[in-house]
Short mmCIF file of C-alpha atoms in Angstrom, two decimals:
data_model
loop_
_atom_site.label_atom_id
_atom_site.label_comp_id
_atom_site.label_asym_id
_atom_site.label_seq_id
_atom_site.Cartn_x
_atom_site.Cartn_y
_atom_site.Cartn_z
CA MET M 1 -43.66 15.15 -15.38
CA GLU M 2 -41.96 11.79 -14.92
CA LEU M 3 -38.24 11.76 -15.65
CA LEU M 4 -37.66 8.54 -17.60
CA PRO M 5 -40.59 8.97 -20.04
CA THR M 6 -39.37 12.50 -20.74
CA VAL M 7 -35.81 11.29 -21.29
CA TRP M 8 -37.01 8.67 -23.75
CA PHE M 9 -39.20 11.14 -25.60
CA ILE M 10 -36.08 13.27 -26.10
CA ALA M 11 -34.10 10.17 -27.10
CA ILE M 12 -36.65 9.21 -29.76
CA ALA M 13 -36.68 12.77 -31.09
CA VAL M 14 -32.87 12.60 -31.33
CA LEU M 15 -33.04 9.25 -33.14
CA TRP M 16 -35.49 10.60 -35.71
CA THR M 17 -33.32 13.68 -36.18
CA GLY M 18 -30.25 11.49 -36.66
CA TYR M 19 -32.14 9.38 -39.17
CA LEU M 20 -33.23 12.41 -41.19
CA PHE M 21 -29.69 13.81 -41.16
CA LEU M 22 -27.96 10.58 -42.24
CA GLU M 23 -30.58 8.81 -44.31
CA GLY M 24 -31.80 12.16 -45.62
CA PHE M 25 -28.85 12.75 -47.90
CA ASP M 26 -28.73 9.20 -49.26
CA LEU M 27 -32.48 9.24 -49.99
CA GLY M 28 -31.88 12.53 -51.76
CA VAL M 29 -28.99 11.07 -53.74
CA GLY M 30 -31.33 8.26 -54.78
CA MET M 31 -33.87 10.78 -56.08
CA LEU M 32 -31.13 12.68 -57.90
CA MET M 33 -30.28 9.57 -59.92
CA LYS M 34 -32.95 10.73 -62.37
CA LEU M 35 -33.24 14.43 -61.56
CA PHE M 36 -29.56 15.36 -61.56
CA ALA M 37 -27.20 12.81 -63.12
CA ARG M 38 -26.76 13.17 -66.88
CA ASP M 39 -25.28 9.82 -67.86
CA ASN M 40 -24.36 6.41 -66.49
CA THR M 41 -20.95 7.56 -65.29
CA GLU M 42 -22.45 10.34 -63.18
CA ARG M 43 -25.03 7.93 -61.78
CA ARG M 44 -22.25 5.60 -60.76
CA VAL M 45 -20.48 8.53 -59.08
CA LEU M 46 -23.66 9.23 -57.10
CA LEU M 47 -23.99 5.57 -56.11
CA ASN M 48 -20.36 5.41 -55.01
CA THR M 49 -20.83 8.36 -52.64
CA ILE M 50 -23.48 6.53 -50.62
CA GLY M 51 -22.53 2.90 -51.34
CA PRO M 52 -20.51 2.33 -48.15
CA VAL M 53 -22.97 4.06 -45.79
CA TRP M 54 -26.60 3.85 -46.95
CA ASP M 55 -27.43 0.57 -45.19
CA GLY M 56 -25.83 1.76 -41.96
CA ASN M 57 -27.91 4.95 -42.11
CA GLU M 58 -31.11 2.89 -42.14
CA VAL M 59 -30.19 1.48 -38.72
CA TRP M 60 -31.39 4.78 -37.26
CA LEU M 61 -34.89 4.18 -38.65
CA LEU M 62 -35.02 0.72 -37.08
CA THR M 63 -33.69 2.08 -33.81
CA ALA M 64 -36.22 4.92 -33.72
CA ALA M 65 -39.11 2.55 -34.40
CA GLY M 66 -37.79 -0.03 -31.93
CA ALA M 67 -37.29 2.55 -29.21
CA THR M 68 -40.85 3.80 -29.72
CA PHE M 69 -42.17 0.23 -29.44
CA ALA M 70 -40.29 -0.45 -26.22
CA ALA M 71 -40.57 2.94 -24.49
CA PHE M 72 -44.07 3.99 -25.62
CA PRO M 73 -45.99 0.87 -26.71
CA LEU M 74 -49.35 2.71 -26.91
CA TRP M 75 -47.80 5.40 -29.11
CA TYR M 76 -46.31 2.72 -31.34
CA ALA M 77 -49.58 0.73 -31.54
CA SER M 78 -51.77 3.73 -32.37
CA LEU M 79 -49.32 5.26 -34.85
CA PHE M 80 -48.48 2.10 -36.77
CA SER M 81 -52.06 0.87 -36.94
CA ALA M 82 -53.48 4.25 -37.97
CA LEU M 83 -50.78 4.70 -40.62
CA TYR M 84 -50.57 1.10 -41.78
CA LEU M 85 -50.87 1.91 -45.49
CA PRO M 86 -48.28 4.72 -45.74
CA LEU M 87 -45.81 2.80 -43.57
CA LEU M 88 -46.30 -0.30 -45.72
CA LEU M 89 -45.52 1.90 -48.73
CA VAL M 90 -42.32 3.07 -47.01
CA LEU M 91 -41.29 -0.52 -46.35
CA VAL M 92 -41.91 -1.62 -49.95
CA ALA M 93 -40.07 1.45 -51.27
CA LEU M 94 -37.03 0.73 -49.08
CA ILE M 95 -37.01 -2.91 -50.23
CA PHE M 96 -37.12 -2.00 -53.93
CA ARG M 97 -34.44 0.63 -53.36
CA ALA M 98 -32.12 -1.83 -51.63
CA VAL M 99 -32.65 -4.48 -54.31
CA ALA M 100 -31.96 -1.90 -57.02
CA PHE M 101 -28.60 -1.01 -55.46
CA GLU M 102 -27.55 -4.64 -55.70
CA TYR M 103 -29.04 -5.52 -59.10
CA ARG M 104 -28.29 -2.37 -61.10
CA GLY M 105 -24.79 -3.42 -62.14
CA LYS M 106 -25.54 -7.08 -62.86
CA VAL M 107 -26.32 -6.61 -66.57
CA ASP M 108 -24.53 -4.19 -68.92
CA THR M 109 -27.50 -2.82 -70.87
CA ASP M 110 -29.08 0.63 -70.80
CA ARG M 111 -32.58 -0.77 -70.38
CA TRP M 112 -31.59 -2.86 -67.37
CA ARG M 113 -29.82 0.04 -65.67
CA ASP M 114 -32.64 2.47 -66.44
CA THR M 115 -35.19 0.18 -64.83
CA TRP M 116 -33.25 -0.05 -61.58
CA ASP M 117 -32.39 3.66 -61.67
CA TRP M 118 -36.11 4.39 -61.64
CA ALA M 119 -36.55 1.93 -58.77
CA ILE M 120 -33.89 3.80 -56.78
CA ALA M 121 -35.33 7.24 -57.57
CA VAL M 122 -38.98 6.39 -56.98
CA GLY M 123 -38.23 4.21 -53.96
CA SER M 124 -36.16 6.98 -52.39
CA PHE M 125 -38.91 9.57 -52.94
CA LEU M 126 -41.69 7.35 -51.59
CA ALA M 127 -39.63 6.42 -48.53
CA ALA M 128 -38.83 10.06 -47.76
CA PHE M 129 -42.40 11.17 -48.42
CA GLY M 130 -43.90 8.41 -46.25
CA VAL M 131 -41.58 9.09 -43.33
CA GLY M 132 -42.32 12.80 -43.58
CA ALA M 133 -46.09 12.23 -43.63
CA THR M 134 -45.79 9.93 -40.60
CA LEU M 135 -43.78 12.41 -38.57
CA ALA M 136 -46.02 15.32 -39.54
CA LEU M 137 -49.15 13.46 -38.47
CA SER M 138 -47.42 12.46 -35.23
CA THR M 139 -47.07 16.14 -34.39
CA THR M 140 -50.32 17.57 -35.82
CA GLY M 141 -52.74 14.77 -34.96
CA LEU M 142 -54.68 11.73 -36.10
CA PRO M 143 -58.40 10.87 -35.67
CA LEU M 144 -57.94 8.72 -32.55
CA ASN M 145 -60.79 7.69 -30.29
CA ALA M 146 -60.72 7.10 -26.54
CA ASN M 147 -59.10 3.67 -27.03
CA GLY M 148 -56.29 5.09 -29.17
CA ASP M 149 -57.75 3.48 -32.31
CA ARG M 150 -58.11 5.24 -35.65
CA ASP M 151 -61.63 6.53 -36.27
CA GLY M 152 -62.69 6.27 -39.90
CA GLY M 153 -61.57 4.40 -42.99
CA PRO M 154 -58.09 3.42 -44.17
CA PHE M 155 -57.49 6.88 -45.64
CA SER M 156 -58.80 8.92 -42.72
CA TRP M 157 -55.20 9.88 -41.96
CA PHE M 158 -54.81 11.65 -45.31
CA SER M 159 -54.74 15.42 -44.86
CA GLY M 160 -52.93 18.56 -45.83
CA TYR M 161 -50.50 18.01 -42.97
CA ALA M 162 -49.59 14.59 -44.38
CA LEU M 163 -48.79 16.18 -47.75
CA LEU M 164 -46.88 19.02 -46.10
CA GLY M 165 -44.76 16.66 -44.02
CA GLY M 166 -44.12 14.36 -46.97
CA PHE M 167 -42.89 17.16 -49.21
CA ALA M 168 -40.96 18.68 -46.28
CA VAL M 169 -38.80 15.61 -45.76
CA ALA M 170 -38.48 14.91 -49.51
CA GLY M 171 -37.44 18.53 -50.13
CA PHE M 172 -34.95 18.51 -47.28
CA ALA M 173 -33.51 15.20 -48.49
CA LEU M 174 -32.94 16.64 -51.97
CA LEU M 175 -31.23 19.75 -50.61
CA HIS M 176 -29.17 17.77 -48.11
CA ALA M 177 -28.09 15.44 -50.93
CA LEU M 178 -26.93 18.37 -53.06
CA ALA M 179 -24.85 19.64 -50.12
CA PHE M 180 -23.48 16.13 -49.63
CA LEU M 181 -22.57 15.73 -53.31
CA ALA M 182 -20.82 19.09 -53.33
CA LEU M 183 -18.82 17.87 -50.33
CA LYS M 184 -18.19 14.28 -51.47
CA THR M 185 -17.57 14.56 -55.23
CA ASP M 186 -15.19 16.41 -57.50
CA GLY M 187 -15.32 17.79 -61.00
CA GLU M 188 -18.51 18.73 -62.84
CA VAL M 189 -20.81 16.88 -60.43
CA ARG M 190 -19.42 18.85 -57.50
CA HIS M 191 -19.82 22.25 -59.16
CA ARG M 192 -23.30 21.51 -60.51
CA ALA M 193 -24.47 20.21 -57.13
CA ARG M 194 -23.30 23.42 -55.47
CA ARG M 195 -25.09 25.56 -58.10
CA TRP M 196 -28.31 23.61 -57.67
CA PHE M 197 -28.02 23.89 -53.89
CA VAL M 198 -27.81 27.68 -54.02
CA ARG M 199 -30.68 27.98 -56.51
CA LEU M 200 -33.09 25.52 -54.91
CA LEU M 201 -32.53 26.07 -51.17
CA PRO M 202 -35.47 28.49 -50.64
CA VAL M 203 -37.88 26.26 -52.58
CA LEU M 204 -36.86 22.91 -51.10
CA LEU M 205 -36.89 24.13 -47.49
CA LEU M 206 -40.23 25.92 -47.77
CA PRO M 207 -42.40 22.86 -46.88
CA MET M 208 -40.23 22.09 -43.84
CA ALA M 209 -40.55 25.69 -42.70
CA GLY M 210 -44.32 25.51 -43.23
CA TRP M 211 -44.58 22.33 -41.14
CA ALA M 212 -42.52 23.80 -38.28
CA LEU M 213 -44.49 27.05 -38.36
CA SER M 214 -47.82 25.17 -38.35
CA VAL M 215 -46.80 23.27 -35.23
CA GLN M 216 -45.71 26.51 -33.57
CA LEU M 217 -49.10 28.07 -34.27
CA LEU M 218 -50.83 25.02 -32.80
CA SER M 219 -48.82 24.63 -29.59
CA GLY M 220 -45.55 26.54 -29.73
CA GLU M 221 -43.71 28.18 -26.85
CA LEU M 222 -41.09 30.91 -26.65
CA TRP M 223 -38.09 28.55 -26.65
CA THR M 224 -39.44 26.49 -29.55
CA MET M 225 -39.89 29.67 -31.56
CA ALA M 226 -36.26 30.49 -30.75
CA ALA M 227 -35.26 27.07 -32.09
CA LEU M 228 -37.17 27.81 -35.29
CA VAL M 229 -35.34 31.12 -35.63
CA LEU M 230 -32.05 29.21 -35.25
CA ALA M 231 -33.14 26.93 -38.10
CA VAL M 232 -33.85 29.92 -40.35
CA VAL M 233 -30.46 31.47 -39.52
CA ALA M 234 -28.75 28.15 -40.31
CA ALA M 235 -30.53 27.94 -43.68
CA VAL M 236 -29.40 31.46 -44.60
CA ALA M 237 -25.85 30.61 -43.48
CA ALA M 238 -25.89 27.44 -45.60
CA TRP M 239 -26.87 29.49 -48.66
CA PHE M 240 -24.03 31.98 -48.16
CA LEU M 241 -21.48 29.26 -47.37
CA ALA M 242 -22.40 27.33 -50.50
CA ARG M 243 -21.98 30.47 -52.62
CA LYS M 244 -18.47 30.83 -51.17
CA ALA M 245 -17.72 27.16 -52.01
CA HIS M 246 -17.40 26.16 -48.34
CA GLU M 247 -19.06 22.80 -48.97
CA GLY M 248 -18.31 21.20 -45.60
CA ARG M 249 -19.67 24.14 -43.63
CA ALA M 250 -22.74 24.35 -45.86
CA PHE M 251 -23.43 20.65 -45.24
CA LEU M 252 -23.13 21.14 -41.48
CA ALA M 253 -25.36 24.21 -41.68
CA THR M 254 -28.14 22.12 -43.23
CA GLY M 255 -27.70 19.80 -40.26
CA VAL M 256 -28.11 22.73 -37.86
CA PHE M 257 -31.26 23.71 -39.77
CA LEU M 258 -32.62 20.21 -39.25
CA LEU M 259 -31.66 20.20 -35.58
CA GLY M 260 -33.33 23.55 -34.93
CA GLY M 261 -36.44 22.57 -36.89
CA ALA M 262 -36.75 19.21 -35.14
CA ALA M 263 -36.28 20.80 -31.71
CA SER M 264 -38.99 23.36 -32.45
CA ILE M 265 -41.45 20.70 -33.67
CA PHE M 266 -40.91 18.02 -31.01
CA GLY M 267 -40.57 20.64 -28.27
CA ALA M 268 -43.84 22.31 -29.25
CA VAL M 269 -45.91 19.11 -29.03
CA PHE M 270 -44.34 17.85 -25.76
CA PRO M 271 -45.69 16.23 -23.55
CA VAL M 272 -48.13 14.95 -26.20
CA VAL M 273 -46.67 12.14 -28.32
CA LEU M 274 -49.71 11.65 -30.58
CA PRO M 275 -52.47 14.28 -30.64
CA SER M 276 -56.08 13.29 -31.30
CA THR M 277 -57.99 15.48 -33.75
CA ILE M 278 -61.30 14.16 -32.37
CA ASP M 279 -60.84 15.26 -28.76
CA PRO M 280 -57.66 16.52 -27.03
CA ALA M 281 -58.59 14.32 -24.09
CA PHE M 282 -57.92 11.26 -26.28
CA SER M 283 -54.35 12.36 -27.05
CA LEU M 284 -51.45 10.14 -26.01
CA THR M 285 -48.82 11.71 -23.77
CA VAL M 286 -45.46 10.68 -22.34
CA SER M 287 -47.28 9.73 -19.15
CA ASN M 288 -50.19 7.62 -20.39
CA ALA M 289 -48.39 5.96 -23.32
CA SER M 290 -45.08 4.94 -21.72
CA SER M 291 -43.78 1.65 -20.43
CA SER M 292 -43.03 1.03 -16.75
CA ASP M 293 -40.10 2.71 -15.03
CA TYR M 294 -38.37 -0.67 -14.79
CA THR M 295 -38.54 -1.16 -18.56
CA LEU M 296 -37.37 2.37 -19.27
CA GLY M 297 -34.54 2.04 -16.75
CA LEU M 298 -33.33 -1.19 -18.33
CA MET M 299 -33.55 0.41 -21.78
CA SER M 300 -31.48 3.33 -20.54
CA ILE M 301 -28.68 1.01 -19.44
CA VAL M 302 -28.67 -0.82 -22.79
CA ALA M 303 -28.74 2.49 -24.70
CA CYS M 304 -25.80 3.89 -22.72
CA VAL M 305 -23.74 0.87 -23.77
CA GLY M 306 -24.98 0.25 -27.32
CA LEU M 307 -25.53 3.73 -28.73
CA PRO M 308 -21.92 4.94 -28.33
CA LEU M 309 -20.74 1.77 -30.11
CA VAL M 310 -23.08 2.40 -33.04
CA ILE M 311 -22.02 6.04 -33.30
CA ALA M 312 -18.33 5.11 -33.11
CA TYR M 313 -18.70 2.45 -35.80
CA GLN M 314 -20.54 4.81 -38.16
CA ALA M 315 -18.03 7.61 -37.53
CA TRP M 316 -15.21 5.20 -38.39
CA THR M 317 -17.01 4.18 -41.60
CA TYR M 318 -17.41 7.78 -42.71
CA TRP M 319 -13.76 8.45 -41.91
CA VAL M 320 -12.53 5.49 -43.95
CA PHE M 321 -14.61 6.55 -46.97
CA ARG M 322 -14.03 10.28 -46.56
CA ARG M 323 -12.30 11.00 -49.88
CA ARG M 324 -14.04 12.64 -52.80
CA VAL M 325 -15.36 10.63 -55.74
CA SER M 326 -15.14 11.80 -59.35
CA ALA M 327 -15.86 10.45 -62.81
CA ALA M 328 -12.13 9.69 -63.18
CA HIS M 329 -12.47 7.04 -60.46
CA ILE M 330 -15.22 5.16 -62.31
CA PRO M 331 -14.01 2.31 -64.58
CA GLU M 332 -15.74 1.51 -67.86
CA ALA M 333 -18.86 -0.62 -67.59
CA HIS M 334 -18.39 -4.15 -68.83
CA SER M 335 -20.17 -7.49 -68.93
CA PHE M 336 -18.96 -10.45 -66.93
CA LEU M 337 -19.84 -14.08 -66.37
CA PRO M 338 -21.07 -15.15 -62.93
CA ALA M 339 -18.49 -17.24 -61.10
CA ILE M 340 -20.51 -20.44 -61.41
CA ALA M 341 -20.91 -20.00 -65.20
CA ALA M 342 -17.22 -19.22 -65.64
CA LYS M 343 -16.30 -22.35 -63.68
CA ALA M 344 -18.59 -24.48 -65.85
CA LEU M 345 -17.02 -23.14 -69.05
CA THR M 346 -13.56 -23.85 -67.68
CA ARG M 347 -14.53 -27.47 -66.99
CA ASN M 348 -15.95 -27.88 -70.50
CA ASP M 349 -12.73 -26.60 -72.01
#
């Protein structure tokens, strides 16, 4: 097996894992805007926990997609063309979610806020579900022909694995968000998030466990099964730690669960990057889907310089905004005039 294609397969798996860990909790917080928060003050608490970091977390999605395009162009072309509709849905959901973050506080009426709260919640769910379906189909297979093109209509990708992966990532995002809120907030929101985490952990992680186990049954090895066992141990540890009110350790334990699960899934399918459900001979691998060694070598140099800078910047951001948020920190909602309107009134006076 060639070295550089293998290194970049591992790098892309790490990027997707980093995306699910970081963007996972803020997508979950978005969903909890309607499932968890009881009033406008609590919704503002939730928004303030992710406000400084959500857009930075999305960089990992762009980086994962960009790295796939550059390192494995055939993988990128087959995946994005076969899953054009679900990925378009993810893009639209992320756009509506981002717009809602900015527009929610512009008008002080319940109807206005409720509309954008639904945009955040639904957009977050659809984004998580679409990413999960995409990753699940990347590891279980798509109907690809000998040219790497999708065989069938625009919905030929739709399967039980797509649903399983979608609910797996959405469920993990919700649980990860509850762990994050227990760590990042104080007061009633903190205690309720911890209670919900303990109660819902087995249910919300079940689809993720089902996805990982399905991949193991299809192409697992001994070490990938060991990684799956590590994920299960981490989930149990997270449950016990949350019961003991060790919020930081519980949050990290959910991260270990994700790391173990991702290692078991990506490791089981390697060296295949996109299986074909029509004929295994049509599957894309790290060898037949990768760029040239020159391209991968140049990418490696850029990554060694750029990736540490991105990680350092994000770590600094999280450190600056590390303190807990509570309802006591949220000022009363109020209406205001845009600066241009206020200036016009001043001139008229």
